[in-house]
mmCIF file of N, CA and C in Angstrom:
data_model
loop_
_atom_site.group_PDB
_atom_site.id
_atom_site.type_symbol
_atom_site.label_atom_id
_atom_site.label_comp_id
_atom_site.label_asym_id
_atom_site.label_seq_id
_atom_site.Cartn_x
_atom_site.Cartn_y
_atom_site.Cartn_z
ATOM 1 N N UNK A 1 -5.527 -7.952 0.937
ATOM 2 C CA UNK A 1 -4.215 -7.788 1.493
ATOM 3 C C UNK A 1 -4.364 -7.507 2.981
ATOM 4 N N UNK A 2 -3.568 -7.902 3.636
ATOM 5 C CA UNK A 2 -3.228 -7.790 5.224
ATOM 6 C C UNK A 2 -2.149 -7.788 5.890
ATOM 7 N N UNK A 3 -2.121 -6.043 6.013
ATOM 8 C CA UNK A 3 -0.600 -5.682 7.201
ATOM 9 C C UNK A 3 -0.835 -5.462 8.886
ATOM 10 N N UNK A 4 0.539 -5.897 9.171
ATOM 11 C CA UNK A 4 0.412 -6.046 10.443
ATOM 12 C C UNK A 4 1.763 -5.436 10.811
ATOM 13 N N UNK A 5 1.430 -4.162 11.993
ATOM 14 C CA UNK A 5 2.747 -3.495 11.952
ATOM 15 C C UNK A 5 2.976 -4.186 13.441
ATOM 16 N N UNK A 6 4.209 -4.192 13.652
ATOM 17 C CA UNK A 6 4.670 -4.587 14.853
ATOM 18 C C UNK A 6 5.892 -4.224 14.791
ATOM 19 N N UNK A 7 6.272 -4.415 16.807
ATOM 20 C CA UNK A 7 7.681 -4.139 17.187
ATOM 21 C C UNK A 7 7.873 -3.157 18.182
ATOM 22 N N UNK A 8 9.022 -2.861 19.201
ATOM 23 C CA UNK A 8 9.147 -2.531 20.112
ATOM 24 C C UNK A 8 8.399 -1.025 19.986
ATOM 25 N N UNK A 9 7.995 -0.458 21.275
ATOM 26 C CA UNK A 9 7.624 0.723 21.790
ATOM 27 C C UNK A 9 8.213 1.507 21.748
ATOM 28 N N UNK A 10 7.566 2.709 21.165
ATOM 29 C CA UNK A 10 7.923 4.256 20.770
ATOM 30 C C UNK A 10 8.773 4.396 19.047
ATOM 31 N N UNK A 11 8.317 2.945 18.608
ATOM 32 C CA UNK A 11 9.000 2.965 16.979
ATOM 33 C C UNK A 11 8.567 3.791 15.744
ATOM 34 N N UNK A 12 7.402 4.247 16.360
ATOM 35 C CA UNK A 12 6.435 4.669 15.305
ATOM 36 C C UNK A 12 5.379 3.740 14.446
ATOM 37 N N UNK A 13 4.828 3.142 15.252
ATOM 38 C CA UNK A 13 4.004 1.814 14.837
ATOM 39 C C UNK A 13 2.785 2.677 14.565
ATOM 40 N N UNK A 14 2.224 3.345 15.396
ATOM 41 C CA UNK A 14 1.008 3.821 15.121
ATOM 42 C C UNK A 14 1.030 5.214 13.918
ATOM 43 N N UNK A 15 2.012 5.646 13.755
ATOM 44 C CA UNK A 15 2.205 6.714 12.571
ATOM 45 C C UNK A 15 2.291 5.703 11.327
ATOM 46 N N UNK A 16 2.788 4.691 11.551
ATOM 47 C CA UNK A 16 3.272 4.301 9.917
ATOM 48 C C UNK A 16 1.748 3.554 9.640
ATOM 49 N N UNK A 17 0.982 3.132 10.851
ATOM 50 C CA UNK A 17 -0.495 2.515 10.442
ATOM 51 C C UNK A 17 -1.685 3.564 10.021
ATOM 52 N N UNK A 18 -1.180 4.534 10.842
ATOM 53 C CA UNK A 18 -2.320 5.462 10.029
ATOM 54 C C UNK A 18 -1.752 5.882 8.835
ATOM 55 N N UNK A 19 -0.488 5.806 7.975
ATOM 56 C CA UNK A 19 -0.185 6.561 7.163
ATOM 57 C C UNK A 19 -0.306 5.626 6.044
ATOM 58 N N UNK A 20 0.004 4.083 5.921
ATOM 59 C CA UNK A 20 -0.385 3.259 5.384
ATOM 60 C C UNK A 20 -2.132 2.987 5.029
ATOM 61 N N UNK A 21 -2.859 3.424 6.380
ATOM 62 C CA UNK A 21 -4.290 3.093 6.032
ATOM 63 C C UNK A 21 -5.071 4.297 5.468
ATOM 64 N N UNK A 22 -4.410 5.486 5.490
ATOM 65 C CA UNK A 22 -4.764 7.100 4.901
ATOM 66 C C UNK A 22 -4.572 6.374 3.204
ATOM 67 N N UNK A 23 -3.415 6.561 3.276
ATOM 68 C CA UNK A 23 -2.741 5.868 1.630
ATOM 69 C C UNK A 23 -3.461 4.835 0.566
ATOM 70 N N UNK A 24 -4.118 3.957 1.569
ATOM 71 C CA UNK A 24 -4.761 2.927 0.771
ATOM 72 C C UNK A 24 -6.115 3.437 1.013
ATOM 73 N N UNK A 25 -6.419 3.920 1.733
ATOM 74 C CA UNK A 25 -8.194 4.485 1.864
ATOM 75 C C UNK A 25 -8.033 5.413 0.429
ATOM 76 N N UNK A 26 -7.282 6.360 0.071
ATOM 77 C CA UNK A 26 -7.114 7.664 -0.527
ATOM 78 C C UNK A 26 -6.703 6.943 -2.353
ATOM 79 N N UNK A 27 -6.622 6.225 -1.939
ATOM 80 C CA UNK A 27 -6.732 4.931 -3.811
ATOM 81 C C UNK A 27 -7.238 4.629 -3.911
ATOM 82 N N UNK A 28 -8.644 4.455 -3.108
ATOM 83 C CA UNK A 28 -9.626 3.628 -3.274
ATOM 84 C C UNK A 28 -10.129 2.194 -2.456
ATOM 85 N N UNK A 29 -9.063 2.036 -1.817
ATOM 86 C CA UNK A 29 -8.873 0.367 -1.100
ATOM 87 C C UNK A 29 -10.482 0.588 0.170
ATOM 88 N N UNK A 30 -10.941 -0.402 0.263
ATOM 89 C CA UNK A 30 -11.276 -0.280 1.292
ATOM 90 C C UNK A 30 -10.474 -0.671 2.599
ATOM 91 N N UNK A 31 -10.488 -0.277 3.868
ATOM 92 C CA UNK A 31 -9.334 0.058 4.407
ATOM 93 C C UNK A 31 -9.956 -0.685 5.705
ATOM 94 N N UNK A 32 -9.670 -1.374 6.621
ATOM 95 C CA UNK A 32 -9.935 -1.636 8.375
ATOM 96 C C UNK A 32 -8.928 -1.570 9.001
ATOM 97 N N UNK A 33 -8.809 -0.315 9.857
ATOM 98 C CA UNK A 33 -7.565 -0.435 10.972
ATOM 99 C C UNK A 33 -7.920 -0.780 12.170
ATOM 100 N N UNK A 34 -7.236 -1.548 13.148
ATOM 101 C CA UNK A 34 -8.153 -1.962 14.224
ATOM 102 C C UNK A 34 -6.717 -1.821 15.075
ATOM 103 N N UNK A 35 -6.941 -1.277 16.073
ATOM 104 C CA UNK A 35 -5.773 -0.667 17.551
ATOM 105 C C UNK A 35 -6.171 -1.656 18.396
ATOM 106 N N UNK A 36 -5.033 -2.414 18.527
ATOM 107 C CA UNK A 36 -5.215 -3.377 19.679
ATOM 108 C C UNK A 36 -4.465 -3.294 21.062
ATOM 109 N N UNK A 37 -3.467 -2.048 20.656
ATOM 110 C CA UNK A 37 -2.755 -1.255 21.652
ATOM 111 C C UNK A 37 -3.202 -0.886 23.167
ATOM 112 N N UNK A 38 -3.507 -1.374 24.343
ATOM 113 C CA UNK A 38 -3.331 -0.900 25.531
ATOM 114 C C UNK A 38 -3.815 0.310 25.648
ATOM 115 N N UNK A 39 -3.213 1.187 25.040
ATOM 116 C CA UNK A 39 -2.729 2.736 25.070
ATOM 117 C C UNK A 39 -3.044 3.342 23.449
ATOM 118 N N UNK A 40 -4.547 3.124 23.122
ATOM 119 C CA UNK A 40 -4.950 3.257 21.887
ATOM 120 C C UNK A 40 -5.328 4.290 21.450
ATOM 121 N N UNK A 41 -3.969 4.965 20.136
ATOM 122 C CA UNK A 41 -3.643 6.154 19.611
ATOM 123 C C UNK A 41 -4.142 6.438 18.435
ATOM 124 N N UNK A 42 -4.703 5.098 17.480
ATOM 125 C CA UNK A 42 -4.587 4.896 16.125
ATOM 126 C C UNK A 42 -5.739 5.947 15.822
ATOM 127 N N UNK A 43 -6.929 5.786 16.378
ATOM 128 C CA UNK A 43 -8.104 6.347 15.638
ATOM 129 C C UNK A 43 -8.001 8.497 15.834
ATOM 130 N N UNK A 44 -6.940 8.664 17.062
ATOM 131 C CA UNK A 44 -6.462 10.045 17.298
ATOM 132 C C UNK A 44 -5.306 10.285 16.265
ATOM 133 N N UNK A 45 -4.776 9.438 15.860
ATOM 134 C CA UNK A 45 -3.465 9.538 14.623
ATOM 135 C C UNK A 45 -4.100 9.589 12.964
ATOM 136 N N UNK A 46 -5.584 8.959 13.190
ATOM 137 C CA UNK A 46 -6.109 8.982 11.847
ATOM 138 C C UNK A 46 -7.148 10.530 11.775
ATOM 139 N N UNK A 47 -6.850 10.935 12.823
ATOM 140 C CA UNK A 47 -7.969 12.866 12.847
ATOM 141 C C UNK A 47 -9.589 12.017 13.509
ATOM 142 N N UNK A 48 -9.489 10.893 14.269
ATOM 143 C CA UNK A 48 -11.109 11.232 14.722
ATOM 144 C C UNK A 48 -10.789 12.174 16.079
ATOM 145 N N UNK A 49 -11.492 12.699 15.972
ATOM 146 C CA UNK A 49 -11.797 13.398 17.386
ATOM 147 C C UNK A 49 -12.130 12.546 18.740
ATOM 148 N N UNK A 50 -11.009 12.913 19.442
ATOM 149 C CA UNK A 50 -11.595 11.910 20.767
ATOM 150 C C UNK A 50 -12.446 11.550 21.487
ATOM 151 N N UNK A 51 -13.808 12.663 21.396
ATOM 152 C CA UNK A 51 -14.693 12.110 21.756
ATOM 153 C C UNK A 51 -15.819 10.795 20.883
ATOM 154 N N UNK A 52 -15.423 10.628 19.736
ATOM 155 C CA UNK A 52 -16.005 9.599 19.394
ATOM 156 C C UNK A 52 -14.821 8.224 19.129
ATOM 157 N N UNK A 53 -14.117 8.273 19.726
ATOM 158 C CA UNK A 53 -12.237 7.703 19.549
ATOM 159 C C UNK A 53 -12.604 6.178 20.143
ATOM 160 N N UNK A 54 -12.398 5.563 19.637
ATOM 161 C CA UNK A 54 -12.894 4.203 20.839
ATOM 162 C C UNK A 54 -12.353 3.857 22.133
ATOM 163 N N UNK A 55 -11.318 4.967 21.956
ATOM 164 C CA UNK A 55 -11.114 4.822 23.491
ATOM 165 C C UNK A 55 -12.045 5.631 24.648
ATOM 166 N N UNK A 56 -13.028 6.431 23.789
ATOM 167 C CA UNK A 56 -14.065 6.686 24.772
ATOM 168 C C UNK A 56 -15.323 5.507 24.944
ATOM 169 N N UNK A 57 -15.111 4.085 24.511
ATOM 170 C CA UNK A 57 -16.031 3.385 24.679
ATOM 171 C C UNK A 57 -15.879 1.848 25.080
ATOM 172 N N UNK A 58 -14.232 2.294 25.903
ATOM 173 C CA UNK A 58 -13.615 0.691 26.552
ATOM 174 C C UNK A 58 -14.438 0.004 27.812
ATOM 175 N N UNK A 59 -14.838 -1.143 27.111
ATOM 176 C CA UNK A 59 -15.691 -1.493 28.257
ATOM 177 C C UNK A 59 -15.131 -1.670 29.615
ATOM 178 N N UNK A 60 -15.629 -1.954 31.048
ATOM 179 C CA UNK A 60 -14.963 -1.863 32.223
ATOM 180 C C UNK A 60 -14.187 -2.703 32.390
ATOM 181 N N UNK A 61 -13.298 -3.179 33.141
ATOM 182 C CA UNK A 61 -12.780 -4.318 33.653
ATOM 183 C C UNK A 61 -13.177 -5.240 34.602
#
């Protein structure tokens, strides 16, 4: 199965993806969330700690 949340800014896109990928991790699913967001919240919305967050490992521009 494959969801894809989308839609305008500040909707709650990144709450309903971690809460969807908590949900299906926590049944058993194996789960891949991947933040393609600019401004990438997902892996701080799922409890990693920011220093291992991938936004501490965006390559340069």
């Amino acid at each position: 199965m494959k969801i894809a949340v989308t839609g305008k800014g500040g909707v709650g896109k990144t709450t309903i993806a971690a809460t969807l990928a908590r949900l299906y991790a926590e049944e058993g699913h194996p789960v891949l969330a991947a933040d393609v967001d600019p401004d990438a919240n997902l892996g701080l919305a799922l409890g990693f700690p920011e220093e291992i967050s991938i936004r501490s490992f965006r390559l340069p521009k």
